[in-house]
PDB file of C-alpha atoms in Angstrom:
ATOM      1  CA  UNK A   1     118.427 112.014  76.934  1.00 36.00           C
ATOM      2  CA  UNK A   2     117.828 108.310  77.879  1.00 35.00           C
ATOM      3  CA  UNK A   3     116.070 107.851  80.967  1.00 40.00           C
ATOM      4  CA  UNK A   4     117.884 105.568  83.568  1.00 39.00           C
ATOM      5  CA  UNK A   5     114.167 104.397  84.109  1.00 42.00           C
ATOM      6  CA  UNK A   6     114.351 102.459  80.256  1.00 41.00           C
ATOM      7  CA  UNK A   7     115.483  99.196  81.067  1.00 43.00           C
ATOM      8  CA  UNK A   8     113.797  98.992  83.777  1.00 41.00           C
ATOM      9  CA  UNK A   9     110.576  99.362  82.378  1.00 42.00           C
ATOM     10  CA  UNK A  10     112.026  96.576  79.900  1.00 44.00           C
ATOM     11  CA  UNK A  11     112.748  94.299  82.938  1.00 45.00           C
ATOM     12  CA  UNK A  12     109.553  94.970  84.733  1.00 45.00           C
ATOM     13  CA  UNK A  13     107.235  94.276  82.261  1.00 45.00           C
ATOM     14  CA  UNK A  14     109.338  90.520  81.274  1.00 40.00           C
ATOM     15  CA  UNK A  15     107.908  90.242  84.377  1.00 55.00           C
ATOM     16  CA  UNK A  16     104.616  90.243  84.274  1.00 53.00           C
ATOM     17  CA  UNK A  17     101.542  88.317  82.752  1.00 57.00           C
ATOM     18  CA  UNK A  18      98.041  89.044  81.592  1.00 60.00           C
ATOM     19  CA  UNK A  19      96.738  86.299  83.751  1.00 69.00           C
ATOM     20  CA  UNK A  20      97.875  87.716  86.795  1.00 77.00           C
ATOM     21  CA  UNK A  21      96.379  90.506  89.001  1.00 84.00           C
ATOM     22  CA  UNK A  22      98.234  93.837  89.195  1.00 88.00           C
ATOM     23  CA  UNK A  23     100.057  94.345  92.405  1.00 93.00           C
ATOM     24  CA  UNK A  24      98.195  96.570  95.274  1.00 95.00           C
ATOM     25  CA  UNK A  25     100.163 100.236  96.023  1.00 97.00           C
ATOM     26  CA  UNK A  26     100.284  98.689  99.999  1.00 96.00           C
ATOM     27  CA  UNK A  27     102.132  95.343  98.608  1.00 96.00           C
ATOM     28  CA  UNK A  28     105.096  97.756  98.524  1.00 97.00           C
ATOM     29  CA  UNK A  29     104.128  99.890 101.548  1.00 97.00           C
ATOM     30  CA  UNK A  30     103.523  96.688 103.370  1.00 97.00           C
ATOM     31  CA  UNK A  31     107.558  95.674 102.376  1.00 97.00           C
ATOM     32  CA  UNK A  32     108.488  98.689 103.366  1.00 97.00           C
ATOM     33  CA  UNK A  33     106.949  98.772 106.741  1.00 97.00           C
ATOM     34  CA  UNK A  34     108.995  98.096 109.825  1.00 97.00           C
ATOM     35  CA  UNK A  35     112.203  99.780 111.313  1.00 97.00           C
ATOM     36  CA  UNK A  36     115.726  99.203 109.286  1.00 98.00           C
ATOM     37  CA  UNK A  37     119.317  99.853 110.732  1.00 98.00           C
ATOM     38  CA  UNK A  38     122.573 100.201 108.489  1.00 98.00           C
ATOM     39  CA  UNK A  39     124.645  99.458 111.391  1.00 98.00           C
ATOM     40  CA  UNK A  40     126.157  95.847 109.751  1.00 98.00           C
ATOM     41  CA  UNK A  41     127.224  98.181 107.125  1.00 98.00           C
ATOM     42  CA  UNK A  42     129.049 100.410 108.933  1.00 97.00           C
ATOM     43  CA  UNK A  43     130.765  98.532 111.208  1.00 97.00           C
ATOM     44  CA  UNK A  44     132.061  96.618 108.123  1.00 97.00           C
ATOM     45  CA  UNK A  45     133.520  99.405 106.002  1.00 97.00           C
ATOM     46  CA  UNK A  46     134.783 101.164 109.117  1.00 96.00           C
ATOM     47  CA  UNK A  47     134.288 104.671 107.189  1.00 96.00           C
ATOM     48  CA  UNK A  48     134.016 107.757 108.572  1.00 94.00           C
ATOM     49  CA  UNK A  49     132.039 109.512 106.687  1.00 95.00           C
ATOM     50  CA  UNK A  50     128.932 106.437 106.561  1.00 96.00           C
ATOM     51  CA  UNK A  51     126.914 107.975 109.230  1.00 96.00           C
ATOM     52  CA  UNK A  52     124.725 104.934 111.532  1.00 98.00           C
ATOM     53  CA  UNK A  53     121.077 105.721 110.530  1.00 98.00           C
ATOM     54  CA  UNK A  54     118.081 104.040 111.562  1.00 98.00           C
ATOM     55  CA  UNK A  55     114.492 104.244 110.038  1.00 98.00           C
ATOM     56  CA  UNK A  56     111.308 103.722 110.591  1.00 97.00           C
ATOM     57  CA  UNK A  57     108.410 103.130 107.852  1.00 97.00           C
ATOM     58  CA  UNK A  58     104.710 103.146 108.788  1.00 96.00           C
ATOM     59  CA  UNK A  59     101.560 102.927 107.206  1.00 96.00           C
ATOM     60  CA  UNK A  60      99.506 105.904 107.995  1.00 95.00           C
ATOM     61  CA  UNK A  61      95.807 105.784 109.129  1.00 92.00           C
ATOM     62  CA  UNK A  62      94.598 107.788 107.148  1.00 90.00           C
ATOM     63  CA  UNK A  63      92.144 107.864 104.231  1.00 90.00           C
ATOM     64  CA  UNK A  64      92.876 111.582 103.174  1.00 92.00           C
ATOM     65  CA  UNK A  65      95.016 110.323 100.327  1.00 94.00           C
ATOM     66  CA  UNK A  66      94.636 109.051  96.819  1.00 92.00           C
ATOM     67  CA  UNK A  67      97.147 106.350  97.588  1.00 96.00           C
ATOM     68  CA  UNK A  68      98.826 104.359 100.356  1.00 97.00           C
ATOM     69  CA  UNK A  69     100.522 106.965 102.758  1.00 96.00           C
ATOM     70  CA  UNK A  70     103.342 106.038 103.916  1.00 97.00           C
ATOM     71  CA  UNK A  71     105.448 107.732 106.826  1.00 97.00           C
ATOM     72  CA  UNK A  72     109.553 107.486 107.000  1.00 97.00           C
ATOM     73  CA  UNK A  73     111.223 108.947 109.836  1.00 97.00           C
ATOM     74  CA  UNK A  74     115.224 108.525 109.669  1.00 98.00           C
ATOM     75  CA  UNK A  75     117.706 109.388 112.923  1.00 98.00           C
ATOM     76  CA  UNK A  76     121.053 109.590 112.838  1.00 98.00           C
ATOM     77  CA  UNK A  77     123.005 107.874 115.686  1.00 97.00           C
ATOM     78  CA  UNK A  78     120.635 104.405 115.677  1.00 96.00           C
ATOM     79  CA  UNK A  79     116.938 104.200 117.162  1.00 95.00           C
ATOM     80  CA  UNK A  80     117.592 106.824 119.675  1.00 96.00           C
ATOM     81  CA  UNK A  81     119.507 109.310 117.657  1.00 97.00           C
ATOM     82  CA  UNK A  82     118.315 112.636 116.716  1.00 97.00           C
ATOM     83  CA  UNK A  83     115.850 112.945 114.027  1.00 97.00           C
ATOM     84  CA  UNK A  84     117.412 113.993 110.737  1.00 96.00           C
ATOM     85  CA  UNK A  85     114.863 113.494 108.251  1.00 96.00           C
ATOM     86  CA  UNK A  86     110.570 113.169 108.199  1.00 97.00           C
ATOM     87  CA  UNK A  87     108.484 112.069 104.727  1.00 97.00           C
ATOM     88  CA  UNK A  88     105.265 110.856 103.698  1.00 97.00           C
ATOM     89  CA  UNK A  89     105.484 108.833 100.716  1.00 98.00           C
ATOM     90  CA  UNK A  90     101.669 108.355  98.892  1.00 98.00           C
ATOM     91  CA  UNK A  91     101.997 105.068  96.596  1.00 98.00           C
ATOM     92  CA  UNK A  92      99.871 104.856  93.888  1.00 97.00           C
ATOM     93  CA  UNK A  93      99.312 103.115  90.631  1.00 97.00           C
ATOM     94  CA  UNK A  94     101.300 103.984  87.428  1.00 96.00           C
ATOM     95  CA  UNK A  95      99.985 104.286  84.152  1.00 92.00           C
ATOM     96  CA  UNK A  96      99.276 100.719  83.522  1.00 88.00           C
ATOM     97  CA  UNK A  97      98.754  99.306  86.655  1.00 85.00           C
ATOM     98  CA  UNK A  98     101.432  97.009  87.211  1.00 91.00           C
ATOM     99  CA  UNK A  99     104.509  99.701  88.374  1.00 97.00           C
ATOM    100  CA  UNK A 100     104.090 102.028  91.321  1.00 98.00           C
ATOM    101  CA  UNK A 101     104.217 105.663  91.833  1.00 98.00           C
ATOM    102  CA  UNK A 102     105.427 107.057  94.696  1.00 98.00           C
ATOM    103  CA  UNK A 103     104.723 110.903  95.497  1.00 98.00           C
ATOM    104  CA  UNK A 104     106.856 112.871  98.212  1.00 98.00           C
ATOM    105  CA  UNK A 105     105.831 114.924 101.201  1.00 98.00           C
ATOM    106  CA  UNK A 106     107.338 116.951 103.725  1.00 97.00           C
ATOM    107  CA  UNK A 107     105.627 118.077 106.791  1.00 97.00           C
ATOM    108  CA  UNK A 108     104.917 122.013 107.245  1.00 96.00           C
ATOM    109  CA  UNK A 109     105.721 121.310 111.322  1.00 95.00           C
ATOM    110  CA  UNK A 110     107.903 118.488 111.418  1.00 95.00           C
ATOM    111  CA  UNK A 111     108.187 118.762 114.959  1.00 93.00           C
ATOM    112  CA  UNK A 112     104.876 118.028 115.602  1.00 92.00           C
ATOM    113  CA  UNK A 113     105.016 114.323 114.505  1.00 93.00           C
ATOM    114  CA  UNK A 114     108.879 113.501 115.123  1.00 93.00           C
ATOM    115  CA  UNK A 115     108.924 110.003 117.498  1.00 92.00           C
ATOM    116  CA  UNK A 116     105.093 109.911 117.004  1.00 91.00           C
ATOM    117  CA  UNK A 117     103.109 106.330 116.752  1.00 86.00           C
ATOM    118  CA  UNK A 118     100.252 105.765 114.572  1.00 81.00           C
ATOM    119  CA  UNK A 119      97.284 107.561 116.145  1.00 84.00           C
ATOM    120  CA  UNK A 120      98.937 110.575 115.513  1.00 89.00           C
ATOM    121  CA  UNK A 121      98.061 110.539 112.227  1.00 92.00           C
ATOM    122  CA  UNK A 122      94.979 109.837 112.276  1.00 90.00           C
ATOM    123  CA  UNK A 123      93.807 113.385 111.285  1.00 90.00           C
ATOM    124  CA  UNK A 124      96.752 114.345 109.052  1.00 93.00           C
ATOM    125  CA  UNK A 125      95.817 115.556 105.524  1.00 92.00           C
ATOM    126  CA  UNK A 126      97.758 116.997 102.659  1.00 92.00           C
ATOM    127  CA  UNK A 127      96.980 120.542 104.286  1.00 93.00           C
ATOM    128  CA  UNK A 128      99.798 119.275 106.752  1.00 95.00           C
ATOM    129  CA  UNK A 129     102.282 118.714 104.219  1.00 97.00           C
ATOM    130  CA  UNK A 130     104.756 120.176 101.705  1.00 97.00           C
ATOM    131  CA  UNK A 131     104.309 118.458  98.714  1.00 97.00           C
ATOM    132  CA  UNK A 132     107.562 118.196  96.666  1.00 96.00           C
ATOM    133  CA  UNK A 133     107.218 119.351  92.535  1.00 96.00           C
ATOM    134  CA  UNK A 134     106.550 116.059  91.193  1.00 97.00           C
ATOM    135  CA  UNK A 135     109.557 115.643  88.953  1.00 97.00           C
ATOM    136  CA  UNK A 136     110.409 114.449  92.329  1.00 98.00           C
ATOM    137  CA  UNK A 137     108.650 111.340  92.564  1.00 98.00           C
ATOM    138  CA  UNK A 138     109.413 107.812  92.226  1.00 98.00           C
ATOM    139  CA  UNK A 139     108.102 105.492  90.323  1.00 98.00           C
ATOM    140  CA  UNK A 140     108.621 101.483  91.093  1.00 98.00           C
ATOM    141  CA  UNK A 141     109.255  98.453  89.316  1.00 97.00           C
ATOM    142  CA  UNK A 142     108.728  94.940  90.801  1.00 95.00           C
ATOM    143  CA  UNK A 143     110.896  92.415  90.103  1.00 95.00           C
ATOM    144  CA  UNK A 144     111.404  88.670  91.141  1.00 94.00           C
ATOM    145  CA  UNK A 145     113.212  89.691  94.347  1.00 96.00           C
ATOM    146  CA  UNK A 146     111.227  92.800  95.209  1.00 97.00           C
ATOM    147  CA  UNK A 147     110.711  96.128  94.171  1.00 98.00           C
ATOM    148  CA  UNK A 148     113.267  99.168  92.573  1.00 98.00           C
ATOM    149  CA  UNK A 149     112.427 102.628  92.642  1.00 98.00           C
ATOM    150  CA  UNK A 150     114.370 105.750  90.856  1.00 98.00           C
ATOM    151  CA  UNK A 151     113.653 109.300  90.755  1.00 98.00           C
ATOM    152  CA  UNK A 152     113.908 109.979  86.546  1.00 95.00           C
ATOM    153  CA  UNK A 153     117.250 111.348  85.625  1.00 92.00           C
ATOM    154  CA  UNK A 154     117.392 115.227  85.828  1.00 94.00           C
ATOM    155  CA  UNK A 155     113.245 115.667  86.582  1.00 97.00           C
ATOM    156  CA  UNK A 156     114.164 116.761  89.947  1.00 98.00           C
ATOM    157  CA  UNK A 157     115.652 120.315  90.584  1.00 97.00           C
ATOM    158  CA  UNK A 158     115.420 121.719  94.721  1.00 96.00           C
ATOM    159  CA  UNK A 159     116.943 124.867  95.685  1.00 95.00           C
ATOM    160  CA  UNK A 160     119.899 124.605  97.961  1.00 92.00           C
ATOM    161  CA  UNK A 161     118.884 126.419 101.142  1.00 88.00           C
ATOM    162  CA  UNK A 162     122.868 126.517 101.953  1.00 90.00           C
ATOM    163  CA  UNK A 163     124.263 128.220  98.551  1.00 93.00           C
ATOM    164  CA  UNK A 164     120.463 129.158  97.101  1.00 95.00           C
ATOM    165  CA  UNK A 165     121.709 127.570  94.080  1.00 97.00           C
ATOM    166  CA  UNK A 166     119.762 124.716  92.004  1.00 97.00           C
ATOM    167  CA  UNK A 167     120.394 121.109  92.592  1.00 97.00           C
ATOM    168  CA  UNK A 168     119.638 118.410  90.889  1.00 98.00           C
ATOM    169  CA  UNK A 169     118.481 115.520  92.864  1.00 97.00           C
ATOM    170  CA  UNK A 170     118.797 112.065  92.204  1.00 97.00           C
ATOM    171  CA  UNK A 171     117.826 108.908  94.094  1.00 98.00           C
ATOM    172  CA  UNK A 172     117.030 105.042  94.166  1.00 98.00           C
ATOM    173  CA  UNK A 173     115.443 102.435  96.592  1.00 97.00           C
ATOM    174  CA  UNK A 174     115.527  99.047  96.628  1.00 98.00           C
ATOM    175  CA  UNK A 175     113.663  96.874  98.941  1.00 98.00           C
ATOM    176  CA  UNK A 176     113.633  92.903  99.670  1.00 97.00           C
ATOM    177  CA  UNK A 177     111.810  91.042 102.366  1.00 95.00           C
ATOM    178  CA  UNK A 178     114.917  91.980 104.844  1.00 96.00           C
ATOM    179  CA  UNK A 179     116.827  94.756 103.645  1.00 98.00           C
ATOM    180  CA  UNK A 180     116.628  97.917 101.833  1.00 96.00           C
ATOM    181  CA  UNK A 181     119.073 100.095  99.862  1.00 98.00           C
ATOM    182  CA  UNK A 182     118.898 103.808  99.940  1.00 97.00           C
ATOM    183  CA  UNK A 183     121.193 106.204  97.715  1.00 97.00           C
ATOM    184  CA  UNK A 184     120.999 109.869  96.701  1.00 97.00           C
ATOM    185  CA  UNK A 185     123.067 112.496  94.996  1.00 97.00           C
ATOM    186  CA  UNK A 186     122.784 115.972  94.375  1.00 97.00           C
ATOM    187  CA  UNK A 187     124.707 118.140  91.920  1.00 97.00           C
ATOM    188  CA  UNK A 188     124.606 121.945  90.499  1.00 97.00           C
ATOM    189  CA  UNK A 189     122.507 122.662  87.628  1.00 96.00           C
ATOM    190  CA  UNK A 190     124.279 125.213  86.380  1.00 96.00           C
ATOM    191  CA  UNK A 191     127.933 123.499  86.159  1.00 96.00           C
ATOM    192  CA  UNK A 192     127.247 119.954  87.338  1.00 96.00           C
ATOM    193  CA  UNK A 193     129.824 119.937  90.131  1.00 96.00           C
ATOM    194  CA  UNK A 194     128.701 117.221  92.755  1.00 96.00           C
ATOM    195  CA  UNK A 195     127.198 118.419  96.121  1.00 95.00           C
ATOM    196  CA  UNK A 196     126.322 115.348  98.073  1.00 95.00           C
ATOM    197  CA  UNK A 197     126.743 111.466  97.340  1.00 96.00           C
ATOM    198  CA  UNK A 198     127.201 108.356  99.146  1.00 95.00           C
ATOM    199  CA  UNK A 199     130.795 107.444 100.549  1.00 94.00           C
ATOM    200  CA  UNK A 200     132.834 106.009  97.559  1.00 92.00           C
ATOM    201  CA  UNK A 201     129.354 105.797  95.464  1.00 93.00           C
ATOM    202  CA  UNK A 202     127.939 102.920  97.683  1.00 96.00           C
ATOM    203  CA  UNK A 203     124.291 103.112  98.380  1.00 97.00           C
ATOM    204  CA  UNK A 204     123.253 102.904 102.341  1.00 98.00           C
ATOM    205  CA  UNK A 205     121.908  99.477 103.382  1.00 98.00           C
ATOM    206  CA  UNK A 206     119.863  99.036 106.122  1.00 98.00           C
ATOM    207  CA  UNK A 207     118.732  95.445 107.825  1.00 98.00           C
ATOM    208  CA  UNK A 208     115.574  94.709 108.956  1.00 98.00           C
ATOM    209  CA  UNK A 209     115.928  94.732 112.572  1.00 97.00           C
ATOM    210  CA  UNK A 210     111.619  95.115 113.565  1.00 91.00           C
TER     211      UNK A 210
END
């Protein structure tokens, strides 16, 4: 099966040049960084079912990692909603040096860190954290106008802790100076029915808003 990840690999390397330096895993953590909204987008489409989220990316302090850590907290209901959803994404070179791999992380005691700043992490390890199988992880592709990152097409199989059956996972980022794109989809590996998506296949987009 063709990887969705193939032309992008194309794309990314028309992109670069032997004369210049490789980017740095915290160029991307650094674009990353700051707390994004999707409430623009939802007021425009006016749909139901396109929940307001809000999330926050941070740059862990932390040197327990072979990688830039990176910490994404997302609430549901805008800045002051209730927290749905806690990662730490590691960013790391690829093979080659010029794309980005990005490793994911759960915490074992989410509650611990949920609304917590930066010094909170100072001790954190990967003792702390679930680390997801890594047909999981991302890997990242800069282009002109930022960076893209995709999980590879069927790598990444979770267990359903609603049905206890096998899903697979899919997902894809997209980040420019002032907004990022979010989408993910899950289906059954045994029959392919679709579990989760994005309203009418549109990916989340959240604005910069700090």
């Amino acid at each position: 099966m063709l990887s969705v990840a193939a032309p992008l690999i194309a794309a990314g390397l028309a992109l670069s040049h032997p004369d210049t330096p490789p980017p740095h895993p915290g160029d991307l953590a650094e674009m990353l960084v700051g707390r994004w909204d999707n409430a623009a987008q939802v007021e425009a489409e006016g749909d139901p079912d396109r929940p307001h989220l809000n999330v926050r990316h941070q740059i862990l302090p932390t040197t327990a990692f072979a990688g830039v850590p990176l910490y994404a907290e997302l609430r549901v209901g805008g800045p002051d909603g209730e927290v749905y959803r806690q990662r730490v994404y590691v960013i790391s070179p690829a093979p080659g040096g010029r794309d980005m791999d990005m490793a994911v992380y759960e915490f074992a005691d989410p509650a611990a860190f949920a609304g917590a700043d930066a010094a909170a992490f100072g001790d954190l390890t990967e003792a702390d954290l679930i680390r997801f199988d890594p047909g999981c992880d991302f890997r990242w592709f800069q282009f002109s106008w930022g960076w893209k990152g995709n999980i590879e097409d069927g790598s990444c199989v979770r267990t359903s802790r609603r049905s206890g059956r096998d899903m697979v996972i899919g997902a894809e980022f997209t980040i420019r100076p002032n907004q990022f794109t979010h989408t993910e989809t899950g289906r059954y590996a045994d029959d392919g029915d679709t579990v989760f998506g994005p309203p009418d296949g549109e990916p989340n987009r959240y604005d910069r808003v700090e």
